[in-house]
mmCIF file of C-alpha atoms in Angstrom:
data_model
loop_
_atom_site.group_PDB
_atom_site.id
_atom_site.type_symbol
_atom_site.label_atom_id
_atom_site.label_comp_id
_atom_site.label_asym_id
_atom_site.label_seq_id
_atom_site.Cartn_x
_atom_site.Cartn_y
_atom_site.Cartn_z
ATOM 1 C CA MET A 1425 -26.154 -20.318 0.011
ATOM 2 C CA GLU A 1426 -22.455 -19.835 -0.785
ATOM 3 C CA LEU A 1427 -23.104 -16.093 -0.678
ATOM 4 C CA TYR A 1428 -24.232 -16.288 2.968
ATOM 5 C CA ILE A 1429 -21.380 -18.593 4.061
ATOM 6 C CA ASN A 1430 -19.043 -16.090 2.420
ATOM 7 C CA MET A 1431 -20.644 -13.164 4.276
ATOM 8 C CA ALA A 1432 -20.504 -14.977 7.644
ATOM 9 C CA LEU A 1433 -16.801 -15.816 7.217
ATOM 10 C CA LEU A 1434 -16.002 -12.248 6.142
ATOM 11 C CA THR A 1435 -17.768 -10.892 9.248
ATOM 12 C CA MET A 1436 -15.626 -13.165 11.437
ATOM 13 C CA LEU A 1437 -12.550 -11.914 9.560
ATOM 14 C CA ALA A 1438 -13.489 -8.317 10.384
ATOM 15 C CA ALA A 1439 -14.039 -9.253 14.063
ATOM 16 C CA VAL A 1440 -10.566 -10.863 14.277
ATOM 17 C CA THR A 1441 -9.082 -7.711 12.694
ATOM 18 C CA VAL A 1442 -10.690 -5.524 15.368
ATOM 19 C CA ALA A 1443 -9.267 -7.885 18.029
ATOM 20 C CA ILE A 1444 -5.773 -7.513 16.504
ATOM 21 C CA ILE A 1445 -6.085 -3.701 16.635
ATOM 22 C CA VAL A 1446 -7.053 -3.540 20.331
ATOM 23 C CA GLN A 1447 -4.866 -6.410 21.601
ATOM 24 C CA ARG A 1448 -1.621 -5.314 23.264
ATOM 25 C CA ASP A 1449 -0.209 -8.722 24.229
ATOM 26 C CA LEU A 1450 2.182 -9.615 21.394
ATOM 27 C CA PHE A 1451 1.744 -13.401 21.643
ATOM 28 C CA SER A 1452 -2.037 -12.947 21.322
ATOM 29 C CA VAL A 1453 -1.519 -10.685 18.308
ATOM 30 C CA VAL A 1454 0.578 -13.406 16.619
ATOM 31 C CA ILE A 1455 -1.970 -16.161 17.340
ATOM 32 C CA LEU A 1456 -4.830 -13.893 16.180
ATOM 33 C CA SER A 1457 -2.993 -13.301 12.911
ATOM 34 C CA GLY A 1458 -2.788 -17.112 12.517
ATOM 35 C CA ILE A 1459 -6.570 -17.350 13.080
ATOM 36 C CA TYR A 1460 -7.016 -14.549 10.563
ATOM 37 C CA SER A 1461 -5.046 -16.505 7.955
ATOM 38 C CA PHE A 1462 -7.110 -19.687 8.519
ATOM 39 C CA LEU A 1463 -10.354 -17.690 8.176
ATOM 40 C CA MET A 1464 -8.975 -16.116 5.015
ATOM 41 C CA ALA A 1465 -8.179 -19.610 3.677
ATOM 42 C CA SER A 1466 -11.804 -20.667 4.372
ATOM 43 C CA VAL A 1467 -13.097 -17.581 2.530
ATOM 44 C CA LEU A 1468 -10.830 -18.450 -0.416
ATOM 45 C CA ILE A 1469 -12.274 -21.988 -0.560
ATOM 46 C CA VAL A 1470 -15.810 -20.543 -0.669
ATOM 47 C CA LEU A 1471 -14.650 -18.245 -3.484
ATOM 48 C CA ASP A 1472 -13.430 -21.314 -5.488
ATOM 49 C CA ALA A 1473 -9.712 -20.508 -5.122
ATOM 50 C CA VAL A 1474 -8.674 -23.901 -3.737
ATOM 51 C CA ASP A 1475 -4.977 -23.653 -4.674
ATOM 52 C CA VAL A 1476 -4.703 -20.195 -3.125
ATOM 53 C CA ALA A 1477 -6.499 -21.419 0.023
ATOM 54 C CA MET A 1478 -4.007 -24.268 0.415
ATOM 55 C CA THR A 1479 -1.062 -21.868 0.033
ATOM 56 C CA GLU A 1480 -2.595 -19.337 2.414
ATOM 57 C CA ALA A 1481 -3.218 -22.022 5.077
ATOM 58 C CA SER A 1482 0.340 -23.372 4.874
ATOM 59 C CA VAL A 1483 2.248 -20.122 4.279
ATOM 60 C CA GLY A 1484 0.038 -17.512 5.973
ATOM 61 C CA ALA A 1485 -1.083 -19.517 8.992
ATOM 62 C CA GLY A 1486 1.921 -21.866 9.191
ATOM 63 C CA ILE A 1487 5.251 -20.353 8.153
ATOM 64 C CA SER A 1488 4.341 -16.750 8.905
ATOM 65 C CA THR A 1489 3.189 -17.627 12.463
ATOM 66 C CA VAL A 1490 6.391 -19.631 13.062
ATOM 67 C CA VAL A 1491 8.540 -16.728 11.848
ATOM 68 C CA LEU A 1492 6.600 -14.272 14.076
ATOM 69 C CA ILE A 1493 6.971 -16.524 17.147
ATOM 70 C CA GLY A 1494 10.683 -16.882 16.342
ATOM 71 C CA THR A 1495 11.037 -13.097 16.360
ATOM 72 C CA LEU A 1496 9.132 -12.903 19.677
ATOM 73 C CA TYR A 1497 11.668 -15.390 21.088
ATOM 74 C CA LEU A 1498 14.641 -13.416 19.727
ATOM 75 C CA THR A 1499 13.417 -10.061 21.038
ATOM 76 C CA GLY A 1500 11.877 -11.359 24.277
ATOM 77 C CA GLN A 1501 9.260 -8.604 24.439
ATOM 78 C CA LYS A 1502 5.850 -9.691 25.775
ATOM 79 C CA ARG A 1503 3.660 -6.609 25.491
ATOM 80 C CA GLU A 1504 3.309 -3.552 23.359
ATOM 81 C CA LEU A 1505 4.267 -0.670 25.646
ATOM 82 C CA ASN A 1506 1.635 1.953 26.299
ATOM 83 C CA TYR A 1507 3.000 5.242 25.043
ATOM 84 C CA HIS A 1508 0.864 8.312 24.713
ATOM 85 C CA ARG A 1509 0.811 8.415 20.961
ATOM 86 C CA SER A 1510 -1.663 10.628 19.151
ATOM 87 C CA ILE A 1511 -4.186 8.574 17.192
ATOM 88 C CA ALA A 1512 -5.489 11.600 15.274
ATOM 89 C CA VAL A 1513 -3.031 11.395 12.370
ATOM 90 C CA PRO A 1514 -3.301 7.606 11.752
ATOM 91 C CA LEU A 1515 -7.094 7.787 12.086
ATOM 92 C CA PHE A 1516 -7.266 10.672 9.604
ATOM 93 C CA VAL A 1517 -4.942 8.952 7.088
ATOM 94 C CA SER A 1518 -6.693 5.580 7.244
ATOM 95 C CA LEU A 1519 -10.234 6.992 7.155
ATOM 96 C CA GLY A 1520 -9.271 9.224 4.213
ATOM 97 C CA THR A 1521 -7.794 6.245 2.374
ATOM 98 C CA GLY A 1522 -10.887 4.182 3.225
ATOM 99 C CA ALA A 1523 -13.228 6.867 1.849
ATOM 100 C CA MET A 1524 -11.277 7.012 -1.405
ATOM 101 C CA LEU A 1525 -11.274 3.192 -1.716
ATOM 102 C CA ILE A 1526 -15.052 3.037 -1.117
ATOM 103 C CA TRP A 1527 -15.455 5.696 -3.811
ATOM 104 C CA GLY A 1528 -13.320 3.493 -6.088
ATOM 105 C CA THR A 1529 -15.494 0.404 -5.521
ATOM 106 C CA TRP A 1530 -18.558 2.212 -6.952
ATOM 107 C CA GLY A 1531 -17.269 1.599 -10.459
ATOM 108 C CA LEU A 1532 -16.674 -2.130 -9.953
ATOM 109 C CA PRO A 1533 -19.055 -4.721 -11.438
ATOM 110 C CA ALA A 1534 -21.423 -6.533 -9.031
ATOM 111 C CA PHE A 1535 -19.986 -9.499 -7.125
ATOM 112 C CA GLY A 1536 -20.152 -12.921 -8.802
ATOM 113 C CA ILE A 1537 -21.827 -12.046 -12.116
ATOM 114 C CA GLN A 1538 -20.757 -14.043 -15.154
ATOM 115 C CA ASP A 1539 -20.325 -11.283 -17.768
ATOM 116 C CA ALA A 1540 -17.939 -8.999 -15.828
ATOM 117 C CA PRO A 1541 -14.994 -7.789 -17.986
ATOM 118 C CA VAL A 1542 -12.529 -10.022 -16.020
ATOM 119 C CA HIS A 1543 -14.332 -13.156 -17.182
ATOM 120 C CA THR A 1544 -14.581 -12.253 -20.869
ATOM 121 C CA HIS A 1545 -11.003 -11.234 -21.692
ATOM 122 C CA ILE A 1546 -8.446 -14.087 -21.555
ATOM 123 C CA ALA A 1547 -9.844 -16.486 -18.941
ATOM 124 C CA PRO A 1548 -12.086 -18.405 -21.430
ATOM 125 C CA THR A 1549 -9.011 -19.065 -23.609
ATOM 126 C CA PHE A 1550 -7.147 -20.540 -20.643
ATOM 127 C CA LEU A 1551 -10.144 -22.693 -19.684
ATOM 128 C CA LEU A 1552 -10.669 -23.982 -23.246
ATOM 129 C CA GLU A 1553 -7.034 -24.508 -24.276
ATOM 130 C CA SER A 1554 -5.713 -26.030 -21.047
ATOM 131 C CA ILE A 1555 -6.550 -29.670 -21.867
ATOM 132 C CA PRO A 1556 -5.711 -29.612 -25.642
ATOM 133 C CA GLU A 1557 -2.448 -27.686 -25.208
ATOM 134 C CA THR A 1558 -1.009 -29.088 -21.977
ATOM 135 C CA GLY A 1559 -3.195 -32.019 -20.853
ATOM 136 C CA VAL A 1560 -3.417 -30.645 -17.277
ATOM 137 C CA PRO A 1561 -6.991 -30.446 -15.889
ATOM 138 C CA ASN A 1562 -6.128 -27.943 -13.150
ATOM 139 C CA VAL A 1563 -6.100 -24.623 -15.024
ATOM 140 C CA VAL A 1564 -4.336 -22.765 -12.194
ATOM 141 C CA THR A 1565 -1.367 -25.132 -12.563
ATOM 142 C CA THR A 1566 -1.393 -24.667 -16.344
ATOM 143 C CA VAL A 1567 -1.308 -20.873 -16.142
ATOM 144 C CA LEU A 1568 1.251 -20.856 -13.305
ATOM 145 C CA ALA A 1569 3.716 -23.286 -14.844
ATOM 146 C CA ASP A 1570 3.091 -22.917 -18.600
ATOM 147 C CA TYR A 1571 1.511 -19.652 -19.748
ATOM 148 C CA ARG A 1572 3.041 -17.469 -17.020
ATOM 149 C CA SER A 1573 6.101 -19.490 -16.030
ATOM 150 C CA PHE A 1574 8.439 -16.473 -16.296
ATOM 151 C CA ASP A 1575 6.301 -14.814 -13.623
ATOM 152 C CA THR A 1576 6.847 -17.839 -11.376
ATOM 153 C CA PHE A 1577 10.570 -17.712 -12.146
ATOM 154 C CA GLY A 1578 10.631 -14.079 -10.994
ATOM 155 C CA GLU A 1579 8.806 -15.120 -7.818
ATOM 156 C CA THR A 1580 11.492 -17.702 -6.991
ATOM 157 C CA THR A 1581 14.111 -14.984 -7.505
ATOM 158 C CA VAL A 1582 12.280 -12.778 -4.983
ATOM 159 C CA ILE A 1583 12.204 -15.642 -2.444
ATOM 160 C CA PHE A 1584 15.895 -16.308 -3.001
ATOM 161 C CA THR A 1585 16.770 -12.626 -2.496
ATOM 162 C CA ALA A 1586 14.655 -12.415 0.674
ATOM 163 C CA GLY A 1587 16.264 -15.590 2.068
ATOM 164 C CA LEU A 1588 19.686 -14.145 1.300
ATOM 165 C CA GLY A 1589 18.742 -10.910 3.079
ATOM 166 C CA VAL A 1590 17.497 -12.737 6.199
ATOM 167 C CA MET A 1591 20.671 -14.849 6.347
ATOM 168 C CA LEU A 1592 22.930 -11.792 5.982
ATOM 169 C CA LEU A 1593 20.985 -9.792 8.612
ATOM 170 C CA LEU A 1594 20.856 -12.524 11.264
ATOM 171 C CA GLY A 1595 24.078 -14.453 10.487
ATOM 172 C CA GLY A 1596 26.191 -11.285 10.207
ATOM 173 C CA SER A 1597 25.131 -9.997 13.614
ATOM 174 C CA ARG A 1598 25.971 -13.294 15.307
ATOM 175 C CA ARG A 1599 29.518 -13.087 13.944
ATOM 176 C CA LYS A 1600 29.822 -9.557 15.317
ATOM 177 C CA LYS A 1601 28.652 -10.675 18.765
ATOM 178 C CA LYS A 1602 31.296 -13.424 18.842
ATOM 179 C CA LYS A 1603 33.972 -10.872 17.947
ATOM 180 C CA GLY A 1604 32.757 -8.634 20.793
ATOM 181 C CA GLU A 1605 33.017 -11.504 23.252
ATOM 182 C CA THR A 1606 36.632 -12.263 22.339
ATOM 183 C CA LYS A 1607 37.530 -8.583 22.742
ATOM 184 C CA SER A 1608 36.130 -8.354 26.261
ATOM 185 C CA MET B 1019 -35.171 -5.794 -0.642
ATOM 186 C CA GLN B 1020 -33.141 -3.571 -2.949
ATOM 187 C CA ALA B 1021 -31.087 -2.253 -0.032
ATOM 188 C CA LEU B 1022 -30.402 -5.838 1.107
ATOM 189 C CA ASP B 1023 -29.302 -6.702 -2.433
ATOM 190 C CA ALA B 1024 -26.941 -3.722 -2.504
ATOM 191 C CA ILE B 1025 -25.389 -4.862 0.806
ATOM 192 C CA VAL B 1026 -24.905 -8.438 -0.484
ATOM 193 C CA GLN B 1027 -23.427 -7.167 -3.778
ATOM 194 C CA ASN B 1028 -20.883 -4.908 -2.075
ATOM 195 C CA TYR B 1029 -20.103 -6.913 1.081
ATOM 196 C CA ASN B 1030 -16.806 -8.326 -0.242
ATOM 197 C CA TYR B 1031 -15.610 -4.892 -1.347
ATOM 198 C CA ALA B 1032 -16.617 -3.310 1.982
ATOM 199 C CA ILE B 1033 -14.751 -5.947 4.018
ATOM 200 C CA THR B 1034 -11.711 -5.643 1.723
ATOM 201 C CA VAL B 1035 -11.610 -1.888 2.311
ATOM 202 C CA PHE B 1036 -12.070 -2.394 6.078
ATOM 203 C CA LEU B 1037 -9.186 -4.918 6.289
ATOM 204 C CA MET B 1038 -6.902 -2.711 4.192
ATOM 205 C CA VAL B 1039 -7.661 0.397 6.261
ATOM 206 C CA SER B 1040 -7.162 -1.543 9.533
ATOM 207 C CA GLY B 1041 -3.760 -2.761 8.328
ATOM 208 C CA LEU B 1042 -2.780 0.795 7.393
ATOM 209 C CA TYR B 1043 -3.990 2.064 10.797
ATOM 210 C CA ILE B 1044 -1.910 -0.551 12.692
ATOM 211 C CA VAL B 1045 1.208 0.251 10.636
ATOM 212 C CA ILE B 1046 0.939 3.992 11.441
ATOM 213 C CA ALA B 1047 -0.554 3.950 14.957
ATOM 214 C CA SER B 1048 1.355 1.106 16.630
ATOM 215 C CA GLY B 1049 4.834 1.832 17.944
ATOM 216 C CA ASN B 1050 5.714 -1.826 18.332
ATOM 217 C CA MET B 1051 7.569 -3.156 15.313
ATOM 218 C CA ILE B 1052 6.240 -6.738 15.481
ATOM 219 C CA LYS B 1053 2.682 -5.403 15.521
ATOM 220 C CA LYS B 1054 3.573 -3.096 12.629
ATOM 221 C CA ILE B 1055 4.659 -6.145 10.578
ATOM 222 C CA VAL B 1056 1.380 -7.950 11.461
ATOM 223 C CA GLY B 1057 -0.451 -4.830 10.231
ATOM 224 C CA LEU B 1058 1.553 -4.934 7.012
ATOM 225 C CA SER B 1059 0.552 -8.545 6.425
ATOM 226 C CA LEU B 1060 -3.128 -7.644 7.073
ATOM 227 C CA PHE B 1061 -2.776 -4.979 4.390
ATOM 228 C CA GLN B 1062 -1.322 -7.516 1.940
ATOM 229 C CA THR B 1063 -3.988 -10.127 2.720
ATOM 230 C CA SER B 1064 -6.821 -7.682 1.973
ATOM 231 C CA VAL B 1065 -5.496 -7.445 -1.596
ATOM 232 C CA TYR B 1066 -5.852 -11.242 -1.971
ATOM 233 C CA LEU B 1067 -9.529 -10.910 -1.045
ATOM 234 C CA LEU B 1068 -10.079 -8.131 -3.612
ATOM 235 C CA TYR B 1069 -8.576 -10.156 -6.472
ATOM 236 C CA ILE B 1070 -10.226 -13.490 -5.631
ATOM 237 C CA SER B 1071 -13.631 -11.767 -5.187
ATOM 238 C CA ALA B 1072 -13.299 -10.351 -8.708
ATOM 239 C CA GLY B 1073 -12.564 -13.843 -10.079
ATOM 240 C CA LYS B 1074 -15.586 -15.539 -8.460
ATOM 241 C CA ILE B 1075 -18.645 -16.520 -10.525
ATOM 242 C CA LEU B 1076 -21.697 -17.375 -8.419
ATOM 243 C CA GLY B 1077 -22.787 -20.945 -9.167
ATOM 244 C CA GLY B 1078 -19.390 -21.730 -10.672
ATOM 245 C CA THR B 1079 -16.824 -24.201 -9.402
ATOM 246 C CA ALA B 1080 -13.049 -24.312 -8.899
ATOM 247 C CA PRO B 1081 -11.146 -24.095 -12.229
ATOM 248 C CA ILE B 1082 -10.353 -27.802 -12.532
ATOM 249 C CA ILE B 1083 -11.698 -29.117 -15.852
ATOM 250 C CA ASP B 1084 -14.311 -31.865 -15.471
ATOM 251 C CA ARG B 1085 -17.013 -32.919 -17.907
ATOM 252 C CA ASN B 1086 -19.727 -32.659 -15.218
ATOM 253 C CA TYR B 1087 -19.283 -28.873 -14.888
ATOM 254 C CA THR B 1088 -19.504 -26.034 -17.364
ATOM 255 C CA ILE B 1089 -19.052 -22.835 -15.300
ATOM 256 C CA TYR B 1090 -15.649 -22.230 -13.737
ATOM 257 C CA SER B 1091 -14.362 -19.283 -11.734
ATOM 258 C CA ASN B 1092 -11.606 -17.212 -13.328
ATOM 259 C CA PRO B 1093 -8.197 -18.935 -12.842
ATOM 260 C CA LEU B 1094 -6.034 -15.875 -13.614
ATOM 261 C CA PRO B 1095 -6.516 -13.989 -10.281
ATOM 262 C CA HIS B 1096 -5.737 -17.244 -8.469
ATOM 263 C CA VAL B 1097 -2.360 -17.499 -10.202
ATOM 264 C CA LEU B 1098 -1.515 -13.845 -9.515
ATOM 265 C CA ILE B 1099 -2.430 -14.187 -5.836
ATOM 266 C CA LEU B 1100 -0.404 -17.409 -5.460
ATOM 267 C CA THR B 1101 2.607 -15.310 -6.479
ATOM 268 C CA ALA B 1102 1.533 -12.489 -4.149
ATOM 269 C CA ILE B 1103 1.260 -14.808 -1.102
ATOM 270 C CA VAL B 1104 4.799 -16.066 -1.603
ATOM 271 C CA VAL B 1105 6.167 -12.541 -2.086
ATOM 272 C CA GLY B 1106 4.180 -11.513 1.032
ATOM 273 C CA ILE B 1107 5.892 -14.082 3.265
ATOM 274 C CA ALA B 1108 9.254 -12.949 1.803
ATOM 275 C CA THR B 1109 8.640 -9.335 2.843
ATOM 276 C CA VAL B 1110 7.349 -10.381 6.291
ATOM 277 C CA ALA B 1111 10.409 -12.592 6.915
ATOM 278 C CA LEU B 1112 12.813 -9.866 5.801
ATOM 279 C CA GLY B 1113 10.995 -7.267 7.926
ATOM 280 C CA LEU B 1114 11.146 -9.491 11.008
ATOM 281 C CA ALA B 1115 14.860 -10.133 10.431
ATOM 282 C CA ILE B 1116 15.380 -6.343 10.425
ATOM 283 C CA VAL B 1117 13.317 -6.121 13.663
ATOM 284 C CA ALA B 1118 15.525 -8.778 15.299
ATOM 285 C CA ARG B 1119 18.607 -6.853 14.153
ATOM 286 C CA ILE B 1120 17.213 -3.561 15.546
ATOM 287 C CA HIS B 1121 16.598 -5.337 18.851
ATOM 288 C CA GLU B 1122 20.249 -6.437 18.979
ATOM 289 C CA GLU B 1123 21.453 -2.901 18.290
ATOM 290 C CA TYR B 1124 19.072 -0.881 20.522
ATOM 291 C CA GLY B 1125 17.713 -3.464 22.981
ATOM 292 C CA THR B 1126 14.120 -2.539 22.187
ATOM 293 C CA ILE B 1127 11.533 -2.898 19.405
ATOM 294 C CA GLU B 1128 9.479 0.122 20.462
ATOM 295 C CA GLU B 1129 9.750 3.027 18.060
ATOM 296 C CA ASP B 1130 9.345 5.659 20.802
ATOM 297 C CA GLU B 1131 12.193 4.268 22.918
ATOM 298 C CA ILE B 1132 14.536 4.271 19.907
ATOM 299 C CA PHE B 1133 13.536 7.868 19.107
ATOM 300 C CA LYS B 1134 14.201 8.845 22.749
ATOM 301 C CA GLU B 1135 17.578 7.123 22.715
ATOM 302 C CA THR B 1136 18.789 8.657 19.473
ATOM 303 C CA GLY B 1137 17.253 12.081 20.235
ATOM 304 C CA LEU B 1138 15.128 12.241 17.078
#
């Protein structure tokens, strides 16, 4: 049953992607990408990744949509302009990449089986040791904050750097504009 | 029946490849920078699907230890993708800040108009 729910949601995801490709109205593109993120969050719940689904729904569908709408407001552009661009090169590059990726998936183990190499390496250790070693029942929290906490520390550094970059890019330009106004 | 099985087995991988290729296509084919960034985030999101699909065990449950369940999906891809989502929003925000800055400098976010203006 979960297999068929998963397939139905993935088909809807592909349909939304096609809509994003053909849509030229920028506001619609932004809202469609929000719908895409919510569908992705639903797929993640079906695939048992509840923590990831929660993050994707709040960050992907929430913050990312807000940031995109903010940029639409700042730039004030409503539609993608229709230039006569050649689609031959992008089509060739993406279809070539797609063919190579499909070729790569041939070697992957079947979906959802229990004895795939991913499930036999370190995951059983995490699942068995989580309660005795840390007392936290949610294993994702244990791995994130205990076993791989340096990884999470690096992630916060990335966020800090990105925030710094956004502030410098947007704050710096506003200062420049003020200077220009006093000159004129 | 065997063909149907093969489709069910590979459906997640096929959709992952389709989403990734669509993101790549939007990034190259679209001249509008906001749409390019949306394409970039599609590309990133397809990677989440690939990792979480690999971590799924059919008939398993979410990796929260409870004595009523014995089969859990793999928690490690979930942790990696949590990090990836947060890094993804960081790149999208930084990219959009650069787009806003380009708009202030050139008055447009269309690649072709900027190329025309600068004579490239």
